[in-house]
Short mmCIF file of C-alpha atoms and ligand atoms in Angstrom, two decimals:
data_model
loop_
_atom_site.label_atom_id
_atom_site.label_comp_id
_atom_site.label_asym_id
_atom_site.label_seq_id
_atom_site.Cartn_x
_atom_site.Cartn_y
_atom_site.Cartn_z
CA MET M 1 -20.61 -14.53 -0.25
CA PHE M 2 -18.34 -15.47 -3.27
CA GLN M 3 -17.13 -12.65 -5.49
CA PRO M 4 -15.20 -13.29 -8.77
CA ASP M 5 -12.53 -10.94 -7.39
CA ASP M 6 -11.76 -13.63 -4.76
CA LEU M 7 -10.01 -15.42 -7.54
CA ALA M 8 -7.86 -12.42 -8.58
CA PRO M 9 -4.37 -13.69 -9.12
CA ASP M 10 -1.41 -12.07 -7.38
CA ARG M 11 0.95 -10.96 -10.13
CA LEU M 12 3.84 -10.29 -7.74
CA VAL M 13 4.39 -13.97 -7.00
CA ALA M 14 6.15 -16.63 -9.04
CA GLU M 15 3.25 -19.05 -8.92
CA PRO M 16 1.75 -19.54 -12.41
CA ILE M 17 -1.68 -17.74 -12.66
CA GLN M 18 -3.35 -20.91 -13.74
CA ARG M 19 -2.32 -22.59 -10.46
CA GLN M 20 -3.33 -19.56 -8.42
CA LEU M 21 -6.80 -19.74 -9.91
CA TYR M 22 -7.01 -23.43 -9.16
CA GLN M 23 -5.98 -22.88 -5.56
CA ARG M 24 -8.26 -19.89 -5.00
CA VAL M 25 -11.29 -21.92 -6.16
CA ARG M 26 -10.17 -24.68 -3.72
CA ASP M 27 -9.79 -22.11 -0.96
CA ALA M 28 -13.19 -20.63 -1.67
CA ILE M 29 -14.72 -24.13 -1.52
CA ALA M 30 -12.83 -24.97 1.70
CA SER M 31 -13.93 -21.76 3.41
CA GLY M 32 -17.56 -22.22 2.33
CA ARG M 33 -17.75 -19.16 0.08
CA LEU M 34 -18.27 -21.55 -2.87
CA ARG M 35 -20.80 -24.19 -2.00
CA PRO M 36 -21.43 -27.61 -3.51
CA GLY M 37 -23.67 -27.31 -6.57
CA GLU M 38 -23.06 -23.57 -6.98
CA ARG M 39 -22.53 -22.35 -10.50
CA LEU M 40 -19.30 -20.61 -11.42
CA PRO M 41 -19.20 -17.56 -13.59
CA SER M 42 -18.54 -18.40 -17.25
CA ALA M 43 -14.86 -18.91 -18.28
CA ARG M 44 -15.11 -15.96 -20.66
CA GLY M 45 -16.58 -13.73 -17.98
CA LEU M 46 -13.90 -14.75 -15.45
CA ALA M 47 -11.08 -14.23 -17.93
CA SER M 48 -12.28 -10.68 -18.74
CA GLN M 49 -13.05 -9.72 -15.12
CA LEU M 50 -9.71 -10.95 -13.88
CA GLY M 51 -7.70 -9.66 -16.89
CA VAL M 52 -6.23 -13.14 -17.65
CA ALA M 53 -6.20 -15.18 -20.81
CA ARG M 54 -9.24 -17.38 -21.50
CA GLY M 55 -6.96 -20.34 -22.01
CA THR M 56 -5.60 -19.92 -18.50
CA VAL M 57 -9.06 -19.99 -16.91
CA ASP M 58 -9.91 -23.05 -19.10
CA ALA M 59 -6.78 -24.85 -17.92
CA ALA M 60 -7.49 -24.20 -14.24
CA LEU M 61 -11.19 -25.33 -14.69
CA ALA M 62 -9.94 -28.51 -16.52
CA ARG M 63 -7.65 -29.36 -13.58
CA LEU M 64 -10.45 -28.78 -11.06
CA ALA M 65 -12.77 -30.91 -13.12
CA GLY M 66 -10.15 -33.60 -13.48
CA GLU M 67 -9.75 -33.71 -9.71
CA GLY M 68 -13.47 -33.84 -9.09
CA TYR M 69 -13.95 -30.32 -7.55
CA VAL M 70 -15.89 -28.97 -10.51
CA GLU M 71 -18.38 -30.40 -12.98
CA THR M 72 -18.55 -28.99 -16.47
CA ARG M 73 -21.99 -29.31 -17.95
CA GLY M 74 -21.51 -28.03 -21.44
CA PRO M 75 -23.42 -24.90 -22.28
CA ALA M 76 -25.04 -24.88 -18.85
CA GLY M 77 -21.64 -23.89 -17.39
CA SER M 78 -19.39 -25.12 -14.58
CA PHE M 79 -20.54 -26.07 -11.11
CA ILE M 80 -18.87 -26.90 -7.87
CA SER M 81 -19.38 -30.63 -7.52
CA PRO M 82 -22.48 -31.35 -5.50
CA HIS M 83 -20.72 -34.37 -3.97
CA LEU M 84 -18.12 -32.28 -2.12
CA ALA M 85 -18.31 -31.73 1.62
CA ALA M 86 -16.70 -28.42 2.34
CA ALA M 87 -15.03 -29.60 5.45
CA THR M 88 -12.96 -32.26 3.67
CA LEU M 89 -10.84 -29.64 1.85
CA PRO M 90 -7.83 -28.05 3.54
CA PRO M 91 -7.16 -24.61 2.23
CA ALA M 92 -4.16 -24.51 -0.18
CA ALA M 93 -0.99 -22.81 0.99
CA ARG M 94 -0.62 -19.17 -0.13
CA PRO M 95 2.05 -18.65 -2.74
CA ILE M 96 5.30 -17.01 -1.73
CA ARG M 97 6.37 -13.59 -2.93
CA GLU M 98 9.44 -13.33 -5.00
CA ALA M 99 11.83 -10.87 -6.73
CA PRO M 100 11.84 -8.20 -8.06
CA PRO M 101 11.38 -6.61 -4.64
CA ALA M 102 8.29 -4.52 -4.17
CA PRO M 103 8.38 -1.16 -2.32
CA GLY M 104 8.54 -2.08 1.34
CA ALA M 105 9.51 -5.67 0.71
CA PRO M 106 12.61 -6.72 2.71
CA SER M 107 15.64 -6.48 0.58
CA ARG M 108 18.96 -4.79 0.02
CA SER M 109 18.68 -1.25 -1.30
CA LEU M 110 19.35 -1.46 -5.01
CA PRO M 111 19.43 1.53 -7.39
CA PHE M 112 15.90 2.82 -8.37
CA GLN M 113 14.15 0.74 -5.63
CA PRO M 114 10.98 2.79 -4.98
CA GLY M 115 9.65 3.34 -1.48
CA LEU M 116 12.95 4.07 0.34
CA PRO M 117 14.01 7.48 1.77
CA ALA M 118 17.59 8.61 1.28
CA LEU M 119 19.36 6.20 3.57
CA ASP M 120 22.73 7.86 3.09
CA ALA M 121 21.31 11.26 4.22
CA PHE M 122 19.69 10.20 7.49
CA PRO M 123 21.38 12.11 10.36
CA ARG M 124 22.70 9.07 12.18
CA LYS M 125 25.00 10.90 14.59
CA LEU M 126 22.22 13.19 15.73
CA TRP M 127 19.88 10.12 15.98
CA SER M 128 22.40 8.28 18.12
CA ARG M 129 22.50 11.22 20.50
CA VAL M 130 18.74 11.44 20.71
CA VAL M 131 18.44 7.68 21.31
CA ALA M 132 21.08 7.94 24.10
CA GLN M 133 19.22 10.81 25.77
CA SER M 134 15.98 8.85 25.47
CA VAL M 135 17.48 5.75 27.15
CA ARG M 136 18.74 7.80 30.05
CA ALA M 137 15.38 9.40 30.53
CA LEU M 138 13.43 6.21 30.76
CA ALA M 139 12.50 5.82 34.40
CA PRO M 140 12.16 2.23 35.84
CA PRO M 141 8.34 2.09 35.74
CA VAL M 142 8.42 2.78 32.03
CA LEU M 143 10.35 -0.50 31.60
CA ALA M 144 7.13 -2.55 32.15
CA TYR M 145 4.71 -3.22 29.37
CA PRO M 146 4.06 -0.30 27.18
CA ASP M 147 0.60 1.30 26.56
CA PRO M 148 -0.77 -0.59 23.44
CA ALA M 149 -2.07 2.69 22.12
CA GLY M 150 1.30 4.27 22.12
CA TRP M 151 3.91 6.26 24.17
CA PRO M 152 1.91 9.32 25.42
CA PRO M 153 4.57 11.89 24.58
CA LEU M 154 4.77 10.49 21.04
CA ARG M 155 1.00 10.55 20.59
CA ALA M 156 1.05 14.20 21.66
CA ALA M 157 3.89 15.11 19.31
CA ILE M 158 2.12 13.43 16.39
CA ALA M 159 -1.15 15.25 17.21
CA ALA M 160 0.72 18.61 17.31
CA TYR M 161 2.56 17.89 14.04
CA LEU M 162 -0.64 16.90 12.21
CA GLY M 163 -2.34 20.11 13.37
CA VAL M 164 0.36 22.27 11.92
CA SER M 165 1.34 20.37 8.78
CA ARG M 166 -1.81 18.55 7.61
CA GLY M 167 -4.70 20.68 8.95
CA ILE M 168 -5.90 17.89 11.12
CA ALA M 169 -7.27 18.90 14.52
CA CYS M 170 -7.05 15.87 16.77
CA ALA M 171 -6.43 15.06 20.39
CA PRO M 172 -3.46 12.80 21.41
CA GLU M 173 -6.05 10.25 22.53
CA GLN M 174 -7.19 9.82 18.93
CA VAL M 175 -3.66 8.91 17.86
CA PHE M 176 -2.65 5.17 17.99
CA VAL M 177 1.04 4.38 17.40
CA THR M 178 1.36 1.25 15.23
CA PRO M 179 4.09 -0.91 13.70
CA GLY M 180 3.95 1.10 10.44
CA TYR M 181 1.07 1.28 7.99
CA GLN M 182 0.93 -2.50 8.05
CA GLY M 183 0.28 -2.31 11.81
CA ALA M 184 -2.43 0.41 11.27
CA LEU M 185 -4.21 -1.94 8.80
CA ALA M 186 -4.06 -4.81 11.27
CA LEU M 187 -5.56 -2.60 13.93
CA ILE M 188 -8.30 -1.40 11.67
CA ALA M 189 -9.14 -4.97 10.60
CA ARG M 190 -9.23 -6.03 14.30
CA ALA M 191 -11.53 -3.13 15.24
CA ARG M 192 -13.79 -2.84 12.29
CA LEU M 193 -13.63 -5.65 9.75
CA ALA M 194 -15.40 -8.95 9.66
CA PRO M 195 -14.21 -11.64 7.21
CA GLY M 196 -16.02 -11.48 3.91
CA GLU M 197 -16.70 -7.78 4.08
CA ARG M 198 -15.84 -5.77 1.02
CA VAL M 199 -13.16 -3.14 0.76
CA TRP M 200 -12.54 -0.73 -2.21
CA VAL M 201 -8.94 -0.62 -3.21
CA GLU M 202 -7.36 1.76 -5.75
CA ASP M 203 -6.39 0.11 -9.04
CA PRO M 204 -3.51 0.25 -9.53
CA GLY M 205 -2.62 0.44 -5.85
CA TYR M 206 -0.27 -0.46 -3.04
CA ALA M 207 0.25 -4.22 -3.16
CA LEU M 208 1.21 -4.73 0.47
CA ALA M 209 -1.99 -3.15 1.68
CA ARG M 210 -4.05 -5.46 -0.51
CA GLN M 211 -2.15 -8.43 0.70
CA ALA M 212 -2.68 -7.40 4.35
CA LEU M 213 -6.40 -6.89 3.91
CA ARG M 214 -6.84 -10.13 1.98
CA GLY M 215 -5.01 -11.78 4.91
CA SER M 216 -7.59 -10.33 7.29
CA GLY M 217 -10.41 -11.91 5.27
CA ALA M 218 -11.50 -8.81 3.33
CA VAL M 219 -12.95 -9.24 -0.17
CA LEU M 220 -11.16 -6.58 -2.25
CA VAL M 221 -13.04 -4.58 -4.88
CA PRO M 222 -10.63 -2.92 -7.30
CA VAL M 223 -11.79 0.59 -8.22
CA PRO M 224 -10.12 2.37 -11.13
CA VAL M 225 -8.20 5.66 -10.75
CA ASP M 226 -8.22 8.44 -13.40
CA ALA M 227 -6.80 11.94 -13.57
CA GLU M 228 -8.91 12.94 -10.53
CA GLY M 229 -7.90 9.94 -8.49
CA LEU M 230 -10.28 7.22 -7.33
CA ALA M 231 -13.38 6.94 -9.51
CA VAL M 232 -15.85 7.18 -6.63
CA ALA M 233 -18.90 6.55 -8.85
CA GLU M 234 -17.32 3.32 -10.14
CA GLY M 235 -16.79 2.21 -6.56
CA VAL M 236 -20.40 2.88 -5.72
CA ALA M 237 -21.52 1.03 -8.85
CA ARG M 238 -19.32 -2.01 -7.94
CA ALA M 239 -19.92 -2.22 -4.15
CA ALA M 240 -22.09 0.47 -2.66
CA ASP M 241 -22.25 -1.56 0.57
CA ALA M 242 -18.41 -1.87 1.02
CA ARG M 243 -17.19 -1.51 4.61
CA PHE M 244 -14.08 0.52 3.71
CA ALA M 245 -12.38 2.54 0.95
CA LEU M 246 -8.65 2.54 1.05
CA VAL M 247 -7.20 5.71 -0.61
CA THR M 248 -3.97 7.68 -1.08
CA PRO M 249 -5.59 11.11 -1.63
CA THR M 250 -2.50 13.35 -1.53
CA HIS M 251 -0.37 11.45 -3.93
CA GLN M 252 -1.95 8.34 -5.41
CA SER M 253 0.25 5.31 -5.04
CA PRO M 254 1.74 4.62 -7.61
CA LEU M 255 0.37 7.05 -10.26
CA GLY M 256 0.81 10.27 -8.28
CA MET M 257 -2.30 12.33 -8.94
CA ALA M 258 -4.16 14.10 -6.07
CA LEU M 259 -7.77 13.13 -5.36
CA SER M 260 -9.82 16.10 -6.56
CA LEU M 261 -11.90 18.09 -4.15
CA ARG M 262 -15.10 17.03 -6.00
CA ARG M 263 -14.11 13.32 -5.48
CA ARG M 264 -13.14 13.95 -1.78
CA LEU M 265 -16.56 15.27 -1.14
CA ALA M 266 -18.21 12.44 -3.11
CA LEU M 267 -16.24 9.93 -1.17
CA LEU M 268 -17.16 11.41 2.18
CA ALA M 269 -20.80 11.56 1.08
CA TRP M 270 -20.75 7.84 0.16
CA ALA M 271 -19.12 6.92 3.43
CA ALA M 272 -21.67 8.85 5.44
CA ALA M 273 -24.58 7.37 3.58
CA ALA M 274 -23.24 3.81 3.64
CA GLY M 275 -21.91 3.92 7.16
CA ALA M 276 -18.47 3.03 5.72
CA TRP M 277 -15.02 4.13 6.68
CA ILE M 278 -12.40 5.76 4.52
CA VAL M 279 -8.77 4.72 5.23
CA GLU M 280 -6.56 7.65 4.24
CA ASP M 281 -2.99 6.45 3.62
CA ASP M 282 -0.95 9.68 3.70
CA TYR M 283 2.34 7.91 3.31
CA ASP M 284 4.47 10.55 1.64
CA SER M 285 2.70 13.90 1.66
CA GLU M 286 5.67 15.60 3.29
CA PHE M 287 7.55 15.43 -0.05
CA ARG M 288 6.18 17.83 -2.51
CA TYR M 289 8.15 20.03 -4.78
CA ALA M 290 5.71 22.46 -6.32
CA GLY M 291 3.49 24.40 -3.89
CA PRO M 292 1.94 23.17 -0.70
CA PRO M 293 -0.01 19.86 -0.67
CA LEU M 294 -3.75 19.77 -0.47
CA PRO M 295 -4.80 19.47 3.18
CA ALA M 296 -5.46 15.87 4.29
CA LEU M 297 -8.90 14.43 3.41
CA LYS M 298 -9.20 13.88 7.16
CA SER M 299 -9.31 17.76 7.63
CA LEU M 300 -12.68 17.66 5.81
CA ASP M 301 -14.12 14.85 7.87
CA ARG M 302 -17.05 16.37 9.71
CA GLY M 303 -18.92 13.00 9.85
CA HIS M 304 -16.30 10.95 11.66
CA ARG M 305 -15.74 8.57 8.67
CA VAL M 306 -11.96 8.93 8.10
CA LEU M 307 -9.22 6.78 9.65
CA TYR M 308 -6.08 8.66 8.95
CA ALA M 309 -2.78 6.65 8.63
CA GLY M 310 0.71 8.11 8.62
CA SER M 311 4.11 6.38 8.67
CA PHE M 312 7.62 7.28 9.78
CA SER M 313 8.96 4.87 7.05
CA LYS M 314 9.52 7.69 4.48
CA VAL M 315 10.17 10.64 6.75
CA LEU M 316 12.65 8.76 9.00
CA PHE M 317 13.55 5.23 7.99
CA PRO M 318 11.47 2.00 7.34
CA ALA M 319 13.45 -0.22 9.72
CA LEU M 320 11.91 1.80 12.70
CA ARG M 321 8.60 0.10 11.96
CA LEU M 322 6.59 2.98 13.37
CA GLY M 323 3.47 4.63 12.04
CA TYR M 324 0.19 5.95 13.45
CA LEU M 325 -3.53 5.86 13.02
CA VAL M 326 -5.88 8.80 13.93
CA VAL M 327 -9.34 7.54 14.66
CA PRO M 328 -12.54 9.65 15.10
CA GLU M 329 -13.31 10.61 18.60
CA PRO M 330 -16.37 8.28 18.93
CA ASP M 331 -14.19 5.34 17.92
CA ILE M 332 -11.41 5.81 20.47
CA ALA M 333 -12.75 3.19 22.94
CA ASP M 334 -13.22 0.46 20.30
CA PHE M 335 -9.72 1.02 18.86
CA ALA M 336 -8.15 1.03 22.34
CA ARG M 337 -9.81 -2.36 23.02
CA ALA M 338 -8.62 -3.67 19.65
CA ALA M 339 -5.09 -2.42 20.27
CA ARG M 340 -5.03 -4.17 23.63
CA SER M 341 -6.07 -7.46 22.05
CA LEU M 342 -3.76 -7.08 19.09
CA GLN M 343 -0.46 -6.25 20.51
CA GLN M 344 1.44 -5.36 23.68
CA GLY M 345 2.43 -2.02 22.12
CA CYS M 346 5.41 -0.85 20.15
CA PRO M 347 8.95 -0.64 21.64
CA VAL M 348 9.12 2.28 24.00
CA LEU M 349 12.69 3.22 23.28
CA GLU M 350 12.06 3.89 19.59
CA GLN M 351 8.85 5.69 20.40
CA ALA M 352 10.63 7.86 22.97
CA ALA M 353 13.45 8.63 20.54
CA VAL M 354 11.04 9.76 17.80
CA ALA M 355 9.00 11.82 20.32
CA ARG M 356 12.19 13.62 21.39
CA PHE M 357 13.36 14.04 17.77
CA MET M 358 10.08 15.72 16.99
CA ALA M 359 9.78 17.81 20.16
CA ASP M 360 13.31 19.10 19.86
CA GLY M 361 12.70 20.41 16.33
CA HIS M 362 15.03 17.85 14.55
CA PHE M 363 12.12 16.38 12.66
CA ALA M 364 11.00 19.61 10.98
CA ARG M 365 14.63 20.34 10.12
CA HIS M 366 15.22 16.94 8.72
CA LEU M 367 12.06 17.18 6.54
CA ARG M 368 13.20 20.58 5.18
CA ARG M 369 16.59 19.26 4.28
CA MET M 370 15.18 16.10 2.62
CA ARG M 371 12.79 18.17 0.53
CA GLY M 372 15.69 20.14 -0.95
CA LEU M 373 17.75 16.96 -1.38
CA TYR M 374 14.91 15.03 -3.12
CA ALA M 375 14.11 17.92 -5.36
CA ALA M 376 17.69 17.90 -6.60
CA ARG M 377 17.90 14.14 -6.88
CA ARG M 378 14.62 14.03 -8.74
CA ALA M 379 15.66 16.66 -11.27
CA ALA M 380 18.95 15.02 -11.84
CA LEU M 381 17.38 11.59 -12.51
CA ALA M 382 14.66 12.99 -14.76
CA ALA M 383 17.29 14.80 -16.83
CA ALA M 384 19.45 11.61 -17.00
CA ILE M 385 16.55 9.47 -18.18
CA ALA M 386 15.63 12.04 -20.79
CA ALA M 387 19.21 12.19 -22.01
CA GLU M 388 19.64 8.39 -22.18
CA PHE M 389 16.25 7.36 -23.51
CA GLY M 390 15.32 10.34 -25.63
CA GLY M 391 11.92 9.92 -27.19
CA ALA M 392 11.57 6.24 -26.12
CA ALA M 393 10.62 7.33 -22.60
CA ARG M 394 8.08 9.73 -21.23
CA ILE M 395 8.11 10.90 -17.48
CA ASP M 396 4.64 11.46 -16.02
CA PRO M 397 4.46 14.80 -14.36
CA GLN M 398 4.04 14.52 -10.60
CA GLU M 399 4.24 17.14 -7.90
CA GLY M 400 5.56 15.07 -5.07
CA GLY M 401 6.75 11.66 -3.89
CA MET M 402 9.92 9.72 -4.09
CA HIS M 403 9.73 7.99 -7.42
CA LEU M 404 9.53 8.93 -11.13
CA LEU M 405 6.96 7.23 -13.23
CA VAL M 406 8.53 6.40 -16.58
CA ARG M 407 6.40 5.28 -19.51
CA LEU M 408 8.12 3.42 -22.30
CA PRO M 409 5.35 2.98 -24.91
CA GLY M 410 5.08 -0.27 -26.67
CA THR M 411 7.08 -2.28 -24.09
CA ASP M 412 6.14 -4.95 -21.57
CA ASP M 413 7.05 -3.54 -18.14
CA MET M 414 7.46 -6.91 -16.48
CA GLY M 415 10.09 -7.79 -19.09
CA LEU M 416 11.82 -4.42 -18.57
CA ALA M 417 11.91 -4.93 -14.82
CA ALA M 418 13.25 -8.48 -15.17
CA HIS M 419 16.10 -7.28 -17.47
CA ALA M 420 16.86 -4.42 -15.08
CA ALA M 421 16.89 -6.78 -12.13
CA ALA M 422 19.41 -8.94 -13.97
CA ALA M 423 21.62 -5.80 -14.22
CA GLY M 424 21.32 -5.16 -10.39
CA LEU M 425 18.71 -2.44 -10.78
CA ALA M 426 15.33 -2.38 -8.98
CA PRO M 427 12.78 -0.29 -10.82
CA GLN M 428 9.29 -1.65 -10.39
CA PRO M 429 6.74 -2.52 -13.04
CA LEU M 430 3.31 -0.92 -12.82
CA SER M 431 1.26 -3.71 -14.26
CA PRO M 432 1.38 -6.06 -11.29
CA LEU M 433 -0.11 -3.30 -9.14
CA ALA M 434 -3.37 -3.39 -11.19
CA SER M 435 -5.90 -6.20 -11.42
CA LEU M 436 -8.28 -4.37 -13.88
CA PRO M 437 -7.31 -4.75 -17.47
CA GLY M 438 -6.50 -1.83 -19.73
CA GLY M 439 -4.01 0.34 -17.74
CA GLU M 440 -0.80 1.65 -19.36
CA GLY M 441 2.35 -0.03 -18.13
CA GLY M 442 5.52 1.68 -16.94
CA LEU M 443 8.30 1.65 -14.45
CA THR M 444 8.56 3.41 -11.09
CA LEU M 445 12.04 4.57 -10.39
CA GLY M 446 12.92 5.52 -6.83
CA PHE M 447 15.23 8.60 -6.91
CA ALA M 448 15.83 9.34 -3.23
CA ASN M 449 18.94 7.25 -3.15
CA VAL M 450 20.35 8.34 -6.52
CA ASP M 451 23.24 10.69 -6.02
CA PRO M 452 23.09 13.29 -8.85
CA ARG M 453 26.65 12.45 -9.71
CA ASP M 454 25.66 8.83 -10.48
CA ALA M 455 22.40 9.67 -12.29
CA LEU M 456 23.69 9.56 -15.81
CA ALA M 457 25.62 6.42 -15.35
CA LEU M 458 22.69 4.66 -13.71
CA ALA M 459 20.26 5.77 -16.45
CA ALA M 460 22.68 4.47 -19.03
CA ARG M 461 22.95 1.15 -17.18
CA LEU M 462 19.16 0.85 -17.26
CA ARG M 463 18.98 1.71 -20.93
CA ASP M 464 21.65 -0.87 -21.79
CA ALA M 465 19.75 -3.46 -19.69
CA VAL M 466 16.45 -2.95 -21.52
CA ARG M 467 17.73 -1.90 -24.89
CA ASP M 468 16.54 -5.05 -26.67
CA LEU M 469 13.00 -4.51 -25.44
CA LEU M 470 12.54 -0.88 -26.42
CA ALA M 471 10.14 -0.26 -29.21
C1 LIG K 1 1.44 3.45 -0.48
C2 LIG K 1 2.21 3.28 0.80
N1 LIG K 1 1.57 3.40 1.96
C3 LIG K 1 2.27 3.20 3.16
C4 LIG K 1 3.59 2.85 3.17
C5 LIG K 1 4.30 2.73 4.49
O1 LIG K 1 4.21 1.48 4.95
P1 LIG K 1 4.88 1.10 6.35
O2 LIG K 1 4.59 2.13 7.31
O3 LIG K 1 4.26 -0.25 6.73
O4 LIG K 1 6.37 0.94 6.05
C6 LIG K 1 4.30 2.72 1.98
C7 LIG K 1 5.71 2.30 2.04
O5 LIG K 1 6.36 1.95 1.01
C8 LIG K 1 3.63 2.90 0.74
O6 LIG K 1 4.23 2.83 -0.42
#
């Protein structure tokens, strides 16, 4: 069924919004979600729902009308031309992403780029030794195709780690090793999502997850976040029958608040009543600088509704492309089947090395070291931003994570990021991560790779780059 959100433009791509709207309407016709003769929402309604200018919607409709896809009938509204046969329309090509690089997007590592762990502090010598030991230990039978659900010792190491550190009691059989969170989403979509089903996504939220789900045919329902995290009642009002809710309960991406206990219970109650699943993306809970994190939402999951996803991208390094998904016990067989049909498993050598790294205690030591290092880097960058920007900038308080959220009231964050990019810096603007109108803009500044000795100079470089845009 057609939803206006199907037309939501992707603000991370270079393609003009007007052209994206035009193409999305064509796609919806081609896929049969918009049928010949069907009435489109009013231009004013679309503009406000999608958070775009009315003139942009008018221009897209005018082009669609000019090419015969849409008929405008004055006050009666706009209709998909009744003369169209859906099958005659090839779907338009998807627009291509472009700079500035988003967290997780392939790129060089530039100062302030969010989403990256401290690449300079990864213990490469130790890692090389562990990899060499792992290679030597791989007996010939293991060189055949790997288990698509994961290397058993790694599944066991992850289950043990989650029990101790995240309060999650799970058996190794519930753990599926995936190519990162992206791989976990692909597995979830294969096992549990039919095209056209609706999925709540946090707004603002993680762009690559939205993209992956849209690619799997999900219809995204943006749900606002406030000081308590995802506004569950809003989600219920917008799409009570959604199939999934995607959440970052420990540390909302990108705003950083934790999902309150009240909201956690409300979300679990909704999922139980609706027969829906909650995807818990616990991407960076290990990095917290003030007190222990809330236990994972999964630890409250008595009704088997939570699919818990973790990633080694932040705690080790993203090029590993390893993550995991913990599924409820009753779902093991379905996910095992989906994993077999999706992939031939992840590379065994990397899995074996991570399993050994965990089992030998290196992982826990590495995390402890990184927590100390990040606390120092974070404090140094926050002080440097305060010194260089003074009252022009406000840093949102956050208890964890690997980026600072800097608000520069009265500025356009896309413009700030573009000027910063021209100066070789990669802070990311907040506004493209939201599709609902009304949120406050800002910049996310990754601090994990900022050496405290360079913090002042980098903050000054950023200030000089955006000086003309400051209020
Ligand atoms: C919100 C969020 N979830 C998950 C991930 C991890 O993704 P992956 O495991 O695919 O690298 C990231 C990485 O940047 C992220 O920002």
